Coordinates of C-alpha atoms in Angstrom, one line a residue:
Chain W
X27 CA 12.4 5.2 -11.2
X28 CA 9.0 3.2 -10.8
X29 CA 6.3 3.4 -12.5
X30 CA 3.1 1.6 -12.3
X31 CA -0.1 2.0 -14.4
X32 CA -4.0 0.6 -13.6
X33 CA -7.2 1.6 -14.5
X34 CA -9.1 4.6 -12.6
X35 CA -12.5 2.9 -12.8
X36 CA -14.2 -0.2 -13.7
X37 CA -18.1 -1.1 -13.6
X38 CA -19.1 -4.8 -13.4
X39 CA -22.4 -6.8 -13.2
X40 CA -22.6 -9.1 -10.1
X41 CA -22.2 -12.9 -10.8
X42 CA -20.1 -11.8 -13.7
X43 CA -16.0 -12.1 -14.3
X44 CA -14.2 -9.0 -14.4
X45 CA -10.1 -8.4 -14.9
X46 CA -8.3 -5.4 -13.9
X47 CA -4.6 -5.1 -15.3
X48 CA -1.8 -3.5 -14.0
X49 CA 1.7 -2.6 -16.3
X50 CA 4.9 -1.7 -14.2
X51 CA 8.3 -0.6 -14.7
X52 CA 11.0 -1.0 -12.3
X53 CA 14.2 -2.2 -11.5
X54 CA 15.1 -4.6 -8.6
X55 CA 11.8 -6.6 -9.5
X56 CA 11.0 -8.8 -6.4
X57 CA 7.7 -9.5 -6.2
X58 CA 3.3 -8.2 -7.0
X59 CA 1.3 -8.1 -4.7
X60 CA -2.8 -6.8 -5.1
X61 CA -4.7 -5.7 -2.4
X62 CA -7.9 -4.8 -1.9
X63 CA -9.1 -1.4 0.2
X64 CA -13.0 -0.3 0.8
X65 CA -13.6 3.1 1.0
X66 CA -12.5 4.7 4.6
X67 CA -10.6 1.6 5.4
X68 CA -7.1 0.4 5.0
X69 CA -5.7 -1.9 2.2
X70 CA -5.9 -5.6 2.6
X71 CA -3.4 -8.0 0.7
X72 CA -5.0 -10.1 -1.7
X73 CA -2.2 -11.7 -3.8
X74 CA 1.5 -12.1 -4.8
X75 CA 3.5 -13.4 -8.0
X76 CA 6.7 -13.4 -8.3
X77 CA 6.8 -15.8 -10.7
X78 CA 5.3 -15.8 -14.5
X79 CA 1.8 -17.4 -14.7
X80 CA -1.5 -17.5 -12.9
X81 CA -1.7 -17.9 -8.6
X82 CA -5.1 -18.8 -8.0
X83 CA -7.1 -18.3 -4.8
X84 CA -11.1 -18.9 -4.5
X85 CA -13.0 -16.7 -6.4
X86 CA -9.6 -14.4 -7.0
X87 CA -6.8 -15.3 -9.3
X88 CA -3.8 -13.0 -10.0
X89 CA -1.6 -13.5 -13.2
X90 CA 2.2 -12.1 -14.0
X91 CA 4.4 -11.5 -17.0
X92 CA 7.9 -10.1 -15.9
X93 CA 9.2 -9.9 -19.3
X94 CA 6.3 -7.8 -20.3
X95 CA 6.2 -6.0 -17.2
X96 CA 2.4 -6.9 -16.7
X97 CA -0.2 -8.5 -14.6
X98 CA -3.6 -8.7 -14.0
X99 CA -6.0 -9.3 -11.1
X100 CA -9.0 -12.1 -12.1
X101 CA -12.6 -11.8 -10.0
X102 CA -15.0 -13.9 -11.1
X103 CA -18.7 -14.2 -9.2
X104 CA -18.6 -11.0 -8.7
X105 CA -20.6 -9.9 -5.3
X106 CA -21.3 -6.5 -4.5
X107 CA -18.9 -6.2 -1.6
X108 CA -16.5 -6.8 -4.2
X109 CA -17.2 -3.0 -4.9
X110 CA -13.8 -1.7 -3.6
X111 CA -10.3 -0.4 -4.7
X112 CA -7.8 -2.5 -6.2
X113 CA -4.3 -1.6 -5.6
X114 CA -1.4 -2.9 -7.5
X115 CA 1.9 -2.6 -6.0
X116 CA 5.7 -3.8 -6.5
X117 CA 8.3 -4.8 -4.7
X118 CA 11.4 -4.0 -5.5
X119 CA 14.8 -4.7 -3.7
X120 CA 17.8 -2.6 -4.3
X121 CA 20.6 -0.5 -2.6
X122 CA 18.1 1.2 0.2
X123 CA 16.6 -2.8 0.9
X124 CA 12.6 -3.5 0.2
X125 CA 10.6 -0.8 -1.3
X126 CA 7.3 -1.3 -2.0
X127 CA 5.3 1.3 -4.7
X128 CA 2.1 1.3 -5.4
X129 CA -0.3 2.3 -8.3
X130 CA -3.4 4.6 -7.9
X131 CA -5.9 1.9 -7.7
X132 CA -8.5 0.9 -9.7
X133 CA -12.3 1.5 -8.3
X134 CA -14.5 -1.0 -9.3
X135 CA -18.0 -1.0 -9.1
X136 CA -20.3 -4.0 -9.0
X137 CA -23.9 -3.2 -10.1
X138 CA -26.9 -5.5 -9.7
Chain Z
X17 CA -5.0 -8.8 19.1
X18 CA -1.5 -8.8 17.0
X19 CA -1.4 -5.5 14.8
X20 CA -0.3 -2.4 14.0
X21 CA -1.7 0.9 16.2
X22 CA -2.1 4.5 14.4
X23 CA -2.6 7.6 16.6
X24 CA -4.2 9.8 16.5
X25 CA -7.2 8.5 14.0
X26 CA -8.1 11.9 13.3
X27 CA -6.2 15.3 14.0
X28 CA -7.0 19.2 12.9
X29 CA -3.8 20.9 12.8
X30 CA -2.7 24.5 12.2
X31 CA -0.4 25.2 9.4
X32 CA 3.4 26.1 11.0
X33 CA 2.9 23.6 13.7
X34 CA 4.4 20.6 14.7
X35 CA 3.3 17.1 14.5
X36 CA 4.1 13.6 15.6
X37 CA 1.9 10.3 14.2
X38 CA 2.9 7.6 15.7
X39 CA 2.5 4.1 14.5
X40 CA 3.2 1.1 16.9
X41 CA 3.4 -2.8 16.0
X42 CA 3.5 -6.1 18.1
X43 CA 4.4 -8.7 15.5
X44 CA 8.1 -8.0 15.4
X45 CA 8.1 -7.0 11.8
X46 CA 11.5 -5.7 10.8
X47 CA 10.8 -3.4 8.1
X48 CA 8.2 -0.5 8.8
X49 CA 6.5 2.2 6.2
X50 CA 4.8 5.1 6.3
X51 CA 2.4 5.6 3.4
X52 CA -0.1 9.0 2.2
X53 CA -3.1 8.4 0.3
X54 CA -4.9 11.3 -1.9
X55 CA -7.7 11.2 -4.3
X56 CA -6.5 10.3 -7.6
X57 CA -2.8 9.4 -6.5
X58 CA -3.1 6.2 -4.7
X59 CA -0.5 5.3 -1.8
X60 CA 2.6 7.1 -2.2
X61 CA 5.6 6.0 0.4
X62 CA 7.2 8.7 2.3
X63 CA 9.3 6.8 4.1
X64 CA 10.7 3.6 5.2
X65 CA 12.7 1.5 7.8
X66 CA 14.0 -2.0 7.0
X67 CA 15.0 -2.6 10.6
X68 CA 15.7 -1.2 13.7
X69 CA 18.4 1.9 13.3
X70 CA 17.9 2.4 9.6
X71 CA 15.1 4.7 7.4
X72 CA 15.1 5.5 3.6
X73 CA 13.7 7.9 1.5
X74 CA 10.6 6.8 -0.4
X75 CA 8.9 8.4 -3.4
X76 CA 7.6 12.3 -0.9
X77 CA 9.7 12.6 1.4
X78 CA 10.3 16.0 1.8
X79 CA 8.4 18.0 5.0
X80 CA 8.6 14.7 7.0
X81 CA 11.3 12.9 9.1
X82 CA 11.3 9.8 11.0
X83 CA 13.5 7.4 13.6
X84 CA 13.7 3.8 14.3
X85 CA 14.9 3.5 17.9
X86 CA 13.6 -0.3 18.3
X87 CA 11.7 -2.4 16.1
X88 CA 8.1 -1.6 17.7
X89 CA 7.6 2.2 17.0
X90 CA 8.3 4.3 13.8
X91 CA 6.6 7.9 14.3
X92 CA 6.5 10.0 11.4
X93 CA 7.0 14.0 12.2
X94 CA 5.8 17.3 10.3
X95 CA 8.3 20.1 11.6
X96 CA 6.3 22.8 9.9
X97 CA 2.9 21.8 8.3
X98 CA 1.6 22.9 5.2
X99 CA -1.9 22.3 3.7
X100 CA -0.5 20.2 1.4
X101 CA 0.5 17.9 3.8
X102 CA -3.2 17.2 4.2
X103 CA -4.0 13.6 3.7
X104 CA -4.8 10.2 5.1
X105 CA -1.2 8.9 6.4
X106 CA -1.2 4.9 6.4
X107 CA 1.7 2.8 8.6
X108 CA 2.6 -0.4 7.1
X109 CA 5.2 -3.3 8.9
X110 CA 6.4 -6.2 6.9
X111 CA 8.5 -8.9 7.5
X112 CA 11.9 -9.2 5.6
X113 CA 11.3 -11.5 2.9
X114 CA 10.2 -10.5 -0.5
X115 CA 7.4 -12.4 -0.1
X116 CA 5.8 -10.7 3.0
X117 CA 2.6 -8.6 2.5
X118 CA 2.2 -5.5 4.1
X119 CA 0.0 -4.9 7.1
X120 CA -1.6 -1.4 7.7
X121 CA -2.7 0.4 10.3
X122 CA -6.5 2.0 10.6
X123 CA -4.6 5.3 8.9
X124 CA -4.8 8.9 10.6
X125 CA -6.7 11.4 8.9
X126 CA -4.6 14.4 9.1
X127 CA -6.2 18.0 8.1
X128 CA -3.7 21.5 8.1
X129 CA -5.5 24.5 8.0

């Protein structure tokens, strides 16, 4: 089966740089993505490794470890409509074709 | 404007009846999926469709069914709801490569009482 774990909640001061990681077991591994959801509204993609190492974009940099099963999703600057839900999800490709599975999200709150 | 269209965006339903979300898209995705999302438990898929003619089971299935008579529509049916079926119900379209992200619809709220 999959499995993926991520933090319920994190709290953050705006301006500063704030990581949420995300650890995953599966088999069929093809792919992380992140996205982003704000309350009532649906998820946004933010990122995707497939590869190990860091995939930088503006103020949001996503990083990935296969072998440890393990990423983690970078904001730096923080704003306060960063204040959202983070979603880590895997791909994986087996028998059935592309699955996708996502973690419960982490909810991170950006304070003044 | 290219997307994905949920129906209905809100619905009150009785418990025992039967129920049809659909979930249209226009950007010729091949693979579609339907998604719940409650407090505490994040996305969890229900079920999926990789391309036109085919579904899968995904992680809570059970209680729900769905087709895939042409790549555009995949509506996702309650036979009998139950108040567990309560949730927000998200429809997701892809396209085939590993590297495509999904794109969701708006979601349909969906409460059985």
């Amino acid at each position: 089966g999959q499995n993926i774990d991520q933090p319920t909640e994190m709290t953050a001061t705006e301006g500063a740089i704030v990581q949420i990681n995300c650890t995953y077991q599966t088999s069929g591994f093809n792919g992380l993505f992140w996205y982003q959801q704000h309350a009532g509204e649906a998820p946004t993609f933010l990122s995707y490794n497939v590869l190990d190492g860091l995939e930088e974009k503006g103020r949001f940099s996503s990083f990935l470890s296969r072998s440890k099963g393990y990423s983690y999703l970078l904001l730096k600057e923080l704003q306060m409509k960063d204040s959202a839900s983070y979603l880590c999800a895997v791909r994986s490709f087996n028998t059935g074709g592309f699955k996708t599975i996502f973690g419960a999200g982490t909810r991170l709150f950006v304070k003044a | 404007i290219a997307g994905i269209t949920q129906a209905p965006t809100s619905q009150i339903l009785a418990a025992g009846r039967r129920m049809t979300l659909r979930c249209t898209q226009d950007m010729r995705h091949n693979a579609m999926y339907w998604y719940r999302q409650d407090l505490g438990l994040g996305l969890r898929l229900i079920h999926y469709s990789n391309t036109a003619g085919t579904t899968g089971k995904g992680e809570v299935p059970d209680g729900y069914s769905v087709s895939r008579a042409n790549t555009d529509d995949f509506p996702l049916t309650l036979a009998s709801a139950v108040p567990s079926q309560t949730s927000v119900y998200f429809c997701a379209s892809s396209e085939d490569r590993g590297s495509s992200p999904l794109h969701f619809g708006n979601g349909t709220r969906l409460t059985v009482t």
